[in-house]
Coordinates of C-alpha atoms in Angstrom, one line a residue:
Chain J
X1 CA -141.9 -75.8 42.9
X2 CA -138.6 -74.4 43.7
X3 CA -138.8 -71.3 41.4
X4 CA -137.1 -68.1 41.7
X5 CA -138.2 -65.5 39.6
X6 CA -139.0 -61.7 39.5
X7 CA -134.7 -60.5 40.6
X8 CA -135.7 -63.6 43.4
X9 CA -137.8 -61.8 45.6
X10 CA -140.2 -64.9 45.7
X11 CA -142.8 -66.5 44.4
X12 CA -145.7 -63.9 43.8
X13 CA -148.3 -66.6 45.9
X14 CA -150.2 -63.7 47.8
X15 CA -151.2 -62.5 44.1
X16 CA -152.7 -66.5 42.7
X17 CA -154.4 -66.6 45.9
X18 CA -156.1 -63.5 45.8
X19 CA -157.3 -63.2 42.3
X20 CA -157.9 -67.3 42.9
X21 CA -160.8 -66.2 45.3
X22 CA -161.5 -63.3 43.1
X23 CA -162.4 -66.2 40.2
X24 CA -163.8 -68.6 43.0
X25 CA -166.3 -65.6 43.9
X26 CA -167.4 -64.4 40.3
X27 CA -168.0 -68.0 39.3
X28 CA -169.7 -68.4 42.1
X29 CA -171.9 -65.4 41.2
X30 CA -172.3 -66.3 38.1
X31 CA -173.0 -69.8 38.5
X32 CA -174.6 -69.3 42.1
X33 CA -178.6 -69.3 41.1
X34 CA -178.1 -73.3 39.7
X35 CA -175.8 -73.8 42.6
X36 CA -178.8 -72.2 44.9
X37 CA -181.8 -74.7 43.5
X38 CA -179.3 -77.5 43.7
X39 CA -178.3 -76.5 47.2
X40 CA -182.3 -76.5 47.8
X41 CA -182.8 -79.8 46.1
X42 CA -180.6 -81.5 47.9
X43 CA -182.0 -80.1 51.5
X44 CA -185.7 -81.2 50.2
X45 CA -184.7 -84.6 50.2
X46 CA -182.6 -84.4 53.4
X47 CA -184.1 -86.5 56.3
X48 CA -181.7 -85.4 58.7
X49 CA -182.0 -81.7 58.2
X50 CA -178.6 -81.3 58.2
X51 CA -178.6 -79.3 55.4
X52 CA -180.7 -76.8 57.2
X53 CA -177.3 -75.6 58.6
X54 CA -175.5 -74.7 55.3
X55 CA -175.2 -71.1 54.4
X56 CA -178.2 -69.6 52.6
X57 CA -180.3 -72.9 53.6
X58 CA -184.2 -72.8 53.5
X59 CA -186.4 -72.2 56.0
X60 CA -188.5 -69.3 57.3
X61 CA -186.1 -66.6 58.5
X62 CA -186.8 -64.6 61.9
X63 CA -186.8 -60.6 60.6
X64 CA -188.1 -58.0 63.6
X65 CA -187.4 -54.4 63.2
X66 CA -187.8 -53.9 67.1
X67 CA -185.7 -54.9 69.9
X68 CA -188.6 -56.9 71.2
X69 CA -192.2 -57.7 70.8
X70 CA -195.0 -58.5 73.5
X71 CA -196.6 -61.1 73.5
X72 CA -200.5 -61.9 72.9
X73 CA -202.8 -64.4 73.4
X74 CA -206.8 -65.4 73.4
X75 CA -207.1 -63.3 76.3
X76 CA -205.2 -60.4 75.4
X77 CA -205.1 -59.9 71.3
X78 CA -208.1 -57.9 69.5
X79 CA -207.8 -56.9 66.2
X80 CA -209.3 -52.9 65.1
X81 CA -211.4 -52.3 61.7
X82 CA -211.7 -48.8 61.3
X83 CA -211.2 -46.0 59.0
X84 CA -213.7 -45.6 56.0
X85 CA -216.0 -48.0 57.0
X86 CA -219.7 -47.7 58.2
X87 CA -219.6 -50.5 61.3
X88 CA -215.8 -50.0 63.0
X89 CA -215.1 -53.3 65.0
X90 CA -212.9 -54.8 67.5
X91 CA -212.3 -58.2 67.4
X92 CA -210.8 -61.0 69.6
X93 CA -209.1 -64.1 68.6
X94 CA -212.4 -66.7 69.5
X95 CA -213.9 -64.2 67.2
X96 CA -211.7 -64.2 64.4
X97 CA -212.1 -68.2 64.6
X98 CA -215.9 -68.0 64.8
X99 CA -215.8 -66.7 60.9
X100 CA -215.5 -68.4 57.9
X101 CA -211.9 -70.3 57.6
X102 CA -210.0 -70.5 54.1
X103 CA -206.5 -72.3 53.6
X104 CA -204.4 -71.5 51.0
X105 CA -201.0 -73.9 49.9
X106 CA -198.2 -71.7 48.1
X107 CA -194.5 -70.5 48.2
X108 CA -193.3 -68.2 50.3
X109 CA -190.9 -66.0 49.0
X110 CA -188.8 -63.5 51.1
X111 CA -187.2 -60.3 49.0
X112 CA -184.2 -61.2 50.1
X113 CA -184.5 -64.4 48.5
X114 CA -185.4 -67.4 50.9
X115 CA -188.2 -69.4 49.3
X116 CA -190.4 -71.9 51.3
X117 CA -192.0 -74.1 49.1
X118 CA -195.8 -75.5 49.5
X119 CA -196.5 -73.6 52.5
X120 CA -200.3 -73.5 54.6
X121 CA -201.7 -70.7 55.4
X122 CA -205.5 -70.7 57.0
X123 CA -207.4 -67.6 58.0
X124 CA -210.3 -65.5 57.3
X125 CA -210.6 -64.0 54.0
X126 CA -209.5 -60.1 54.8
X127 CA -212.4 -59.5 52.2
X128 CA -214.8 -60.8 54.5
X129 CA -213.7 -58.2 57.8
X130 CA -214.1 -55.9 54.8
X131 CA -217.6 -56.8 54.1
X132 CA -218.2 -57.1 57.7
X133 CA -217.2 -53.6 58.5
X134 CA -218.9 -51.9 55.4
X135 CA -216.7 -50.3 53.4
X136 CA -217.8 -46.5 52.5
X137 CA -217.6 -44.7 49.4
X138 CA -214.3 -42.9 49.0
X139 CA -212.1 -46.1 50.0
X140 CA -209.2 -47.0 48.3
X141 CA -206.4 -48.6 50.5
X142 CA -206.2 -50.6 53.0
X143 CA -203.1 -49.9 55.9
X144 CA -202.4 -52.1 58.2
X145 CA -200.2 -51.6 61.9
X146 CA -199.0 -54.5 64.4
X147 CA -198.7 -54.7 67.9
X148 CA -194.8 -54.3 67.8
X149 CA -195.4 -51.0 67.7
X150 CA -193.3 -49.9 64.3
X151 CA -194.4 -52.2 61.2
X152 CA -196.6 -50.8 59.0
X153 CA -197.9 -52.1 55.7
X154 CA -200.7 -51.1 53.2
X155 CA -202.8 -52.4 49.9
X156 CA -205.0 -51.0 47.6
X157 CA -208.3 -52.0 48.6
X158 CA -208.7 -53.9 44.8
X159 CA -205.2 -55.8 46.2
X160 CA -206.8 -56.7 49.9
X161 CA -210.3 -57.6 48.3
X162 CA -208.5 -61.0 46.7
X163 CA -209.2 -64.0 48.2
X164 CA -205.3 -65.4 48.6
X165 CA -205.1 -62.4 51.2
X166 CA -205.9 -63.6 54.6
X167 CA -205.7 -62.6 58.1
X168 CA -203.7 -65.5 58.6
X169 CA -204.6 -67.7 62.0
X170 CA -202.5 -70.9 61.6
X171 CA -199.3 -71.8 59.7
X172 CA -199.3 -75.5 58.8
X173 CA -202.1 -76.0 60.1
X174 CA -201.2 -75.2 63.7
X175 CA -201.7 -71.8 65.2
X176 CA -199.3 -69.4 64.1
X177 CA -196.3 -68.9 66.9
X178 CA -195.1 -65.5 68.6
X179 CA -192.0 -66.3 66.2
X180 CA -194.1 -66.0 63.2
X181 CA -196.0 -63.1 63.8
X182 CA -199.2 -64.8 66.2
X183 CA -201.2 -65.0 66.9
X184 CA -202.7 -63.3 63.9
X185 CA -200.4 -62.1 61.1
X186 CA -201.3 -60.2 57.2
X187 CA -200.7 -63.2 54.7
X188 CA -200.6 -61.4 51.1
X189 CA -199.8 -64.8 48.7
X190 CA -198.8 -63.3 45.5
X191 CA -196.7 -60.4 47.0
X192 CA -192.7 -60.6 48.7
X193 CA -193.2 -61.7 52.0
X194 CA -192.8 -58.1 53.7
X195 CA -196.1 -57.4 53.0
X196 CA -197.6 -60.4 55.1
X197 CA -197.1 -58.0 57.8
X198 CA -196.6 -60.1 61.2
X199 CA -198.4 -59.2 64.7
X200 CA -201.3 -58.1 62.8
X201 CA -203.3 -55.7 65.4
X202 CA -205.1 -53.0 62.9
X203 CA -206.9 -52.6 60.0
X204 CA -207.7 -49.1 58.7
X205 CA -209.5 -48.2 55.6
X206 CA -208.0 -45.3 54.0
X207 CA -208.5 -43.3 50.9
X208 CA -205.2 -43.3 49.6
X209 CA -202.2 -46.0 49.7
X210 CA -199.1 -44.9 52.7
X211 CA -196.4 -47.3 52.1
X212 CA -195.0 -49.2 54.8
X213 CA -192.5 -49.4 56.6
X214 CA -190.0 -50.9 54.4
X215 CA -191.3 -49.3 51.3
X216 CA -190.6 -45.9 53.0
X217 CA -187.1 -47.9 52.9
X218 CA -186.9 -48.1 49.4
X219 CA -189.1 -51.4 48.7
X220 CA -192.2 -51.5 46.1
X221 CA -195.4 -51.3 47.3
X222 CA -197.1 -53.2 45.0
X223 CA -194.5 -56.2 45.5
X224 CA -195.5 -58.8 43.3
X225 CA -193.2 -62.0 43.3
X226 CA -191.2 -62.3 40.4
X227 CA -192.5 -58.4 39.1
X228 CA -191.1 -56.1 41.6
X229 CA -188.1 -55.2 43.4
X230 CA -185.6 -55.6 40.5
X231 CA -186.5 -59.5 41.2
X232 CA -187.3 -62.7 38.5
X233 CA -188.8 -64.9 41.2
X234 CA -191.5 -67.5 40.0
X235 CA -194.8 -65.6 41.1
X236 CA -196.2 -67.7 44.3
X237 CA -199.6 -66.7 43.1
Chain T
X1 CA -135.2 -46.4 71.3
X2 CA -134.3 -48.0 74.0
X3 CA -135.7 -51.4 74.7
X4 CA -134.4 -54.4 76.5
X5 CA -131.5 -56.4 74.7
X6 CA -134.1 -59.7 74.6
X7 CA -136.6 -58.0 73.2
X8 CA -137.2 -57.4 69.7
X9 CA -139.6 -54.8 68.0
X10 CA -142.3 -57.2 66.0
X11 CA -144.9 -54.6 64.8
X12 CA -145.0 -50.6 65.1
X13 CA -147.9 -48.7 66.1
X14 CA -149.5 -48.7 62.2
X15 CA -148.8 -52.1 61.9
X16 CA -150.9 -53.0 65.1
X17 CA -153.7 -50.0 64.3
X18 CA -154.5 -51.6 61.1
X19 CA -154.7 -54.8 62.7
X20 CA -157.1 -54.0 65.5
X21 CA -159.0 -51.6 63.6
X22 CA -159.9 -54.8 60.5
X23 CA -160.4 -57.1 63.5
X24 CA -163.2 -54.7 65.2
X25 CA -164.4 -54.0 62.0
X26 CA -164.7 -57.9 61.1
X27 CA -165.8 -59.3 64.4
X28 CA -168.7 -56.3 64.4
X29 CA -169.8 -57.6 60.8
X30 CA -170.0 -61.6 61.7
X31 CA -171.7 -60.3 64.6
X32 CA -174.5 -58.7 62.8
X33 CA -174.3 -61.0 60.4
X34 CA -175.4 -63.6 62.7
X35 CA -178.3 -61.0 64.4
X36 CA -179.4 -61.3 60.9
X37 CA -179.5 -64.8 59.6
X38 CA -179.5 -66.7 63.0
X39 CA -182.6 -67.6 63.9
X40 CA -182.1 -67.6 67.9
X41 CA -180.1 -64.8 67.5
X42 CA -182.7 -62.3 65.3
X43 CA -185.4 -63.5 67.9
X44 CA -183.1 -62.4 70.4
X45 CA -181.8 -58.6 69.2
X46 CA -184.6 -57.7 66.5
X47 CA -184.0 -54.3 65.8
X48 CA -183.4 -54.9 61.8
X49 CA -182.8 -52.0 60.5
X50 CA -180.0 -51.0 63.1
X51 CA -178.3 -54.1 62.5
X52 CA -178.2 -53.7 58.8
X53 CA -177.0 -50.3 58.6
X54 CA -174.0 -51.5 61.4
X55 CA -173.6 -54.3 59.3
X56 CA -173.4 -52.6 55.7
X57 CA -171.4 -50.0 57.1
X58 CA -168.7 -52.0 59.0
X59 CA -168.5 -54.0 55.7
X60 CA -167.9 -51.0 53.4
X61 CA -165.2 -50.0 56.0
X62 CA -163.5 -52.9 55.9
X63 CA -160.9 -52.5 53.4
X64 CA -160.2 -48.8 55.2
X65 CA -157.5 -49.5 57.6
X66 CA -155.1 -51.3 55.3
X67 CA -155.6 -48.6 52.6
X68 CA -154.4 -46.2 54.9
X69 CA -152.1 -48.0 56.9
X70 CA -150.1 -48.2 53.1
X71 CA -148.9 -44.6 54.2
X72 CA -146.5 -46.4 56.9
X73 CA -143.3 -48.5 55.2
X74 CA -143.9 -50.7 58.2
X75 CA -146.9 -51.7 56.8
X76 CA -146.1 -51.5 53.2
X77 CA -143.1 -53.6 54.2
X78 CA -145.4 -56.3 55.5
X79 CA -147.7 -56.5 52.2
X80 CA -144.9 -57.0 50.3
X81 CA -143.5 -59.7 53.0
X82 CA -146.6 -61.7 53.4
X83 CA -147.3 -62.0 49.5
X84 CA -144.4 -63.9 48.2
X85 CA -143.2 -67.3 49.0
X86 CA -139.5 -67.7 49.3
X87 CA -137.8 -71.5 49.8
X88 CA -138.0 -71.0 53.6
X89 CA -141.7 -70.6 52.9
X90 CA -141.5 -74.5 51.3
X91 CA -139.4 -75.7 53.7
X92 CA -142.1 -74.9 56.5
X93 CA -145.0 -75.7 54.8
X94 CA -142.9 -79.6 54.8
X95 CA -141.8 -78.9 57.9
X96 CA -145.4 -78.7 59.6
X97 CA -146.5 -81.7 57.2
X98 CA -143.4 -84.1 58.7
X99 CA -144.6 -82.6 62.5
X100 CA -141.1 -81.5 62.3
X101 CA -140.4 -78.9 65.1
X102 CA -137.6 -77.1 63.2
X103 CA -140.1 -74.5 61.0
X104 CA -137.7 -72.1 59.1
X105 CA -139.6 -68.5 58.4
X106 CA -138.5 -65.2 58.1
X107 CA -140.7 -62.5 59.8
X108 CA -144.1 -64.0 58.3
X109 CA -144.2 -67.9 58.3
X110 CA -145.9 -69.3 54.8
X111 CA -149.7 -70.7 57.2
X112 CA -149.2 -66.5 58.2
X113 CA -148.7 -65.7 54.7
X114 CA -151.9 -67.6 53.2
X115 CA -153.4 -66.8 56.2
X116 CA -153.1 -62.5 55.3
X117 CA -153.7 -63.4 51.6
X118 CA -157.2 -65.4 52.2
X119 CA -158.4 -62.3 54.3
X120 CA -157.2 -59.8 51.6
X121 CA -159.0 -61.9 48.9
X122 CA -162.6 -63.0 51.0
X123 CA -162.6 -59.3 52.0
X124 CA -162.1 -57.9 48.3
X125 CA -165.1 -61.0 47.5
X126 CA -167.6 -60.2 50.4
X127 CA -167.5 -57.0 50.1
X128 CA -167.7 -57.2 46.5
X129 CA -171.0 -59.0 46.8
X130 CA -172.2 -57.2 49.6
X131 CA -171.9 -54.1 47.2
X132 CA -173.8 -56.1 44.6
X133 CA -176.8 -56.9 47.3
X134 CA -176.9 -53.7 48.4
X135 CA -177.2 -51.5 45.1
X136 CA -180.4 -53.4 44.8
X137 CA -181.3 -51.2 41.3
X138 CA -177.8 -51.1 40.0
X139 CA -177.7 -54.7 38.8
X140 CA -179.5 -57.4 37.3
X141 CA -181.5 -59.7 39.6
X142 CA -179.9 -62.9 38.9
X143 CA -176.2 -60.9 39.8
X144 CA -177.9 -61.0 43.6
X145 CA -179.0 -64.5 43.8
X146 CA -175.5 -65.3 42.8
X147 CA -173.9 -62.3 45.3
X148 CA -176.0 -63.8 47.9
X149 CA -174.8 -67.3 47.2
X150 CA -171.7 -66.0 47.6
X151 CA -171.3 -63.9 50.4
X152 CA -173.5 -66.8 52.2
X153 CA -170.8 -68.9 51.6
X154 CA -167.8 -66.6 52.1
X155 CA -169.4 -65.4 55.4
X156 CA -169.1 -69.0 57.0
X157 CA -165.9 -69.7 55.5
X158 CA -164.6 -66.7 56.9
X159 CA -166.2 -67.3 60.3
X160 CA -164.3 -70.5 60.6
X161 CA -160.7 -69.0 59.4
X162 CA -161.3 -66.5 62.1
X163 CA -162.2 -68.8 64.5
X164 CA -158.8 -70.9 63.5
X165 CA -156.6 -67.8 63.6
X166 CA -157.9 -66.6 66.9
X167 CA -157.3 -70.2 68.4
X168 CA -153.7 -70.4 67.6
X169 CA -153.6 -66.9 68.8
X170 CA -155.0 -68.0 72.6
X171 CA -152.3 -70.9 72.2
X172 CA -149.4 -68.2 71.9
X173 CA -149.3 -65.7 74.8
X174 CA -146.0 -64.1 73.1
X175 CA -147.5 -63.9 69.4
X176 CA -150.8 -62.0 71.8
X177 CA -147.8 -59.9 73.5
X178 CA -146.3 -59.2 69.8
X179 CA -149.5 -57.7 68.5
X180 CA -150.7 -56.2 71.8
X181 CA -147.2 -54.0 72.5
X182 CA -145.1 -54.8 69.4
X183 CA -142.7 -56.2 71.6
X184 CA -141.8 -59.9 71.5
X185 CA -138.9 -62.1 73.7
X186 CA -136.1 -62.5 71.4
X187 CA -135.8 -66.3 72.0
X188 CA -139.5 -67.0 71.2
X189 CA -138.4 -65.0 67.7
X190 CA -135.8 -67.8 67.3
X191 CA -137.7 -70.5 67.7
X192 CA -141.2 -69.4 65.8
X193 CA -139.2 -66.9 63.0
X194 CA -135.2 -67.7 63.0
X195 CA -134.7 -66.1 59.9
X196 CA -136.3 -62.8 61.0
X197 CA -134.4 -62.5 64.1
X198 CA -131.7 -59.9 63.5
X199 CA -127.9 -60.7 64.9
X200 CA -127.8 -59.5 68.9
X201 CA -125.5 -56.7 69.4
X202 CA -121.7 -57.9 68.9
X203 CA -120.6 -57.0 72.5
X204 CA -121.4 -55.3 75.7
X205 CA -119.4 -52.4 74.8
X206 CA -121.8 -50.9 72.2
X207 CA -125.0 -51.5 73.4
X208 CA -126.2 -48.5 72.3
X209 CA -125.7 -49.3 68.2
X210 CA -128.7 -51.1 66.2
X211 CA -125.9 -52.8 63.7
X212 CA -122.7 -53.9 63.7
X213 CA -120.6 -51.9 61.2
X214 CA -118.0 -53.8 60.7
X215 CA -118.8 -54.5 56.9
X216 CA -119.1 -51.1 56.4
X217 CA -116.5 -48.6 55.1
X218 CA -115.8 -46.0 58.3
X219 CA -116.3 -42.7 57.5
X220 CA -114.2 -39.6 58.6
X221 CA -110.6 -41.5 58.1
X222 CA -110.5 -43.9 61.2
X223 CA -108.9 -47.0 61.4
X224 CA -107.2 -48.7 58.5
X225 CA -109.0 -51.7 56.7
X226 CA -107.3 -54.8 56.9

């Protein structure tokens, strides 16, 4: 290890270590989506939840694009229907519960790449507010706003009449937190997770799709998992 | 320039710039980086959007200050220092194995030199990656699983480095006073880097010359050489 070479001006070690990281990082791209699902295998069958603390671990991330959000509760949420409908309505949170329930078990998967698998969603089928409210001729979207104030999302009304689109009231099986966008959050199953808009606090029928907020940013609108965004994902839905 | 005899000129004003300027730039992107991936931390600040355009843009600056600190030789002097290994670099390296307290180095000791070459080559790979997750259309969708694997990764590693070099700074007061002024006490430059300390001035007669000349032919015909 005592080598002199190059008029003996050193060994060139700044120059292995760099393009060292430079091969550590390419075959790391390269070989990262296998590392990724072993990464996640491992962390499935981790009782400790230690693994939770590695980089790019699973778990549902915390995204808010305000500084902060109020809060709401049974007292103080209602939730608008209006727009291109014959019966506007205003809704609170006992009556949201009063209508019929449906839970739904799937992956969630985040656009920027997170993926929780088997996850419950329960909520009232958004087809059924739809129904409720009387959609008119003319419709053809669906937009959506939240009480943070900024987020926006939309569907085409074909897209909110399925029935894995809910207006999500619990997460496994417990009422959704303020964290998670409660107490009543969009949950769109077969789309990127953006569009399950959280803090769900309007519902306006409109005749033709506005895209939301991030897809005024450059995202799809119709964000199928695994068919949009440049993305391969294995569809959720 | 004038300076006090027991105090030696570490790093010149480009040589500190650049260093400042790539530390506010790094500390600003692990910053963001934890508003955006740190669950307590995201509930706490929000404001996505902001915080990814901070983030993405700090990142893209990142490799600015060096590029144009290479229009100072003090700076290109310590590129060229820090990337090669010479046999005091070796002797070190077993000197801190063996808990020895006599470390030879010159001006950059070999944990210094690994040290600058990790951050040249986890910056060039982060923001590499970060490029690659950002130009969301320019590649192919398994490319950003496998950037985001990466820069994951890369992004804690580098945390912890930082967090390393920045304790070993708060146990040095003089290396702090080296990089805050330029200025360091010439017997800490003994101790900590004895083969970058140049010779003191021969006598107190000259104090006002940088070298002593005495290898070197006098011009203008003075005294005969021995």
């Amino acid at each position: 290890m005592s080598e002199q070479n190059e008029e003996g001006r050193g060994t060139p070690v700044g120059r292995r270590v760099v393009l060292g990281l430079l091969g550590l990082g390419a075959a790391g791209v390269a070989a990262g989506p296998y590392l990724l699902r072993a990464q996640e295998a491992v962390a499935g069958r981790d009782p400790t939840g230690l693994t939770g603390l590695l980089p790019g671990g699973g778990g549902f991330r915390y995204y808010s694009v305000v500084a902060s959000v109020p809060t709401r509760d049974a007292d103080t949420y209602t939730l608008t229907v209006d727009g291109l409908v014959e019966r506007p309505g205003r809704y609170r949170l006992a009556d949201l519960r009063a209508m019929p329930q449906r839970r739904i078990v799937r992956d969630v998967q985040c656009v920027t790449g997170w993926r929780v698998p088997d996850t419950p969603f329960e909520g009232v089928p958004l087809a059924h507010l739809l129904d409720a409210a009387g959609v008119t001729a003319g419709a053809r979207a669906v937009r959506f706003s939240c009480f943070d104030g900024e987020y926006t999302e939309s569907l085409t009304l074909e897209q909110a009449r399925r029935d894995d689109v809910l207006v999500a009231l619990k997460l496994r099986d417990a009422p959704i937190s303020h964290a998670h966008g409660g107490p009543v959050r969009l949950y769109v199953a077969p789309m990127y997770f953006y569009k399950s808009a959280k803090w769900l606090s309007g519902i306006t029928v409109t005749d033709t799709v506005r895209p939301g907020y991030w897809e005024e940013l450059g995202y799809d609108t119709d964000a199928w998992v695994g068919r949009s965004n440049g993305r391969d994902d294995a569809p959720t839905a | 320039m004038r300076r006090p005899p027991d105090l030696l000129l570490r790093f010149t004003r480009a040589e500190r710039l650049v260093h400042r300027a790539t530390a506010a730039l790094m500390l600003t992107c692990l910053a963001t980086a934890g508003c955006l991936y740190l669950p307590p931390l995201a509930e706490l600040v929000g404001r996505r959007r902001l915080v990814v355009t901070v983030h993405v843009w700090c990142g893209l600056a990142l490799p600015v200050p060096l590029l144009l600190g290479l229009a100072f030789r003090a700076v290109r002097a310590d590129v060229s220092g820090l990337s090669r290994f010479v046999p005091a670099d070796r002797a070190w390296l077993r000197a801190v194995r063996a808990r020895a307290s006599r470390r030879p180095a010159g001006k950059f000791n070999a944990g210094q030199k690994l040290y600058a070459q990790w951050t040249l080559g986890s910056m060039l790979v982060i923001v590499g990656t970060g490029l690659v997750m950002w130009l969301v259309r320019l590649t192919p969708p398994a490319w950003r699983t496998g950037a985001t694997f990466v820069h994951d990764w890369f992004a804690a590693a580098i945390a912890v480095v930082i967090a390393g070099h920045v304790r070993m700074a708060v146990r040095d007061p003089e290396a702090r006073r080296g990089m805050r002024t330029g200025l360091v006490d010439r017997r800490w430059a003994e101790r900590e880097h004895p083969q970058w300390v140049p010779a003191p001035a021969p006598d107190q007669e000259q104090p006002t010359q940088e070298q002593p000349v005495r290898e070197q032919p006098v011009r203008g015909g003075g005294a005969p050489r021995p």
